[in-house]
Amino acid sequence: MSESTAADVSADQAEQADQAEQAGPAGEIAAGYAFTGPALDLGALLWDGACLPERQIRIPLSMLNRHGLVAGATGTGKTKTLQLIAEQLSANGVPVFLADIKGDVSGISAPGAAGEKVAERARDVGQTWEPTGYPSEFYSLGGIGPGIPVRSTVTGFGPVLMSKVLQLNQTQEQSLGLIFHYADSKGLELIDLKDLRAVVAFLVSDKGKAELKGIGGLSTVTAGVILRALTAFEQQGASEFFGEPEFDTSEFLRTAADGRGTVSVLELPAVQDKPQIFSTFLMWLLADLYNDLPEVGDLEKPKLVFFFDEAHLLFNDASKAFLAAITQTVRLIRSKGVGVFFVTQTPKDVPADVLAQLGNRVQHALRAFTPDDAKALKATVKTFPNSAYDLEELLTGLGTGEAVITVLSEKGAPTPVAATRLRAPQSLMAPIEAGALEQAVKSSLLYARYAEPVDRESAYEKITAEQAAAEAEAEAAAAAAEAEKQAKEAEKEAARAARNAPKPDPSLAEQVVGSGLFRSLARSIGTQLGREISRSIFGTARRRR
């Protein structure tokens, strides 16, 4: 920057400061949002009970990867705030991911409906409102409900996230990690839940017990807990979420032909009664992006902004390892060009280590009907910078579509706290018709790629085949042993039969030869004959009488 340019900038800043000081607190607040680079328009400043359309509240586009929080009580307008921010991101060429818990965000794909309320809001905040639809893709978890199926393999999901959805304790989580390690080292692909079940059952079988003995082993009690948890998980319909083709999360980074960012809407109404499942799957999507994307540092605009709705469900009953994984992912994914906005009811729903990473805040109204509500209100106020407002009073008096905002400036410093009346979304603030949604899904180029599940050979088939071969070999050996045993028994039986068989009656000649008279005569003849032979040989004469 030249010296003259620097002097001009300094002069402009001094002039803005003078104007802000002359305009009072409202001017000072608005001056904190007078950014020079591309920015999203959120709404108009509220001060002293009036809406000031000339005082615009904005957020720099380059700061969207510094993460954020959208909080507020039910019915205060959080979903419409998401829609407003997503529209402007898309218009600036930034892809967006939205989790549609209740099924009312699908309208972002269609132009909004003009009406008296929309016109009034546009006049109040100085907005030029034009009905506009934005390029969208619709997804579903494993094909449950309308949308392109998003599936993960069990291996891709990993043991930490799996432990979260199975509600395992720390010891059981460590054992599950050993199971994953064993399967990976033995080339046993864990694609779906039956693969994981087969490996667990094998490792506590007579043949498999020794496999993990050197690294701690797997107790039958822990294996039983894991198998029961898997059964309960499957009964919730979770089998549909695991399998192939595994979804490539880089699909979320696409832009439309006109350069606008694609809005990826994950339709979750069909599984909204299974909050732990969908919240953990959202974490898998984010973790997968983190693992696959290269380091890019700070960009002029993010590669993707990810909105994590019902965020408190993610952190409920989470293990230390799980919370550490979330904190690390949120901290490091910024340098990969991804921004994450958590959407929940109060900031206290988000762990302090994660909350510390969220530089942009949109806080809708809070209610203080109970002592716990009052405590939550005071805790929320403490998370904001010092301001010219009485935040405790302000936060309980905000109307629908109004919020207290502080963001990071282009220099990374927090802006002044600003009560804001938010702009109206330009897309449809209601769900699109079911027929239109189905048509949008089936006409997508991604539908043919991911719609049909594939069940190839994996751990279940390999273990089953090995067990079948071992059983067949054992059966063959047993059959051979039985045959040999039977042959020996037959041989012994034949010998016994031969010994015990009755002898046949002798013939007449045999009877004569075998008689006592015949034997006596033979002896006599033999003796006589022998003497005659002796005499003839030795020359002795027969003695005469």
PDB file of C-alpha atoms in Angstrom, residues 83 131 275 321 516:
ATOM      1  CA  GLN A  83     -32.210 -20.019   5.405  1.00  0.00           C
ATOM      2  CA  PRO A 131     -38.510 -14.201  -4.830  1.00  0.00           C
ATOM      3  CA  PRO A 275     -31.741 -37.808  17.577  1.00  0.00           C
ATOM      4  CA  ALA A 321     -12.805 -39.079  23.607  1.00  0.00           C
ATOM      5  CA  GLY A 516      -9.966-144.745  17.518  1.00  0.00           C
TER       6      GLY A 516
END
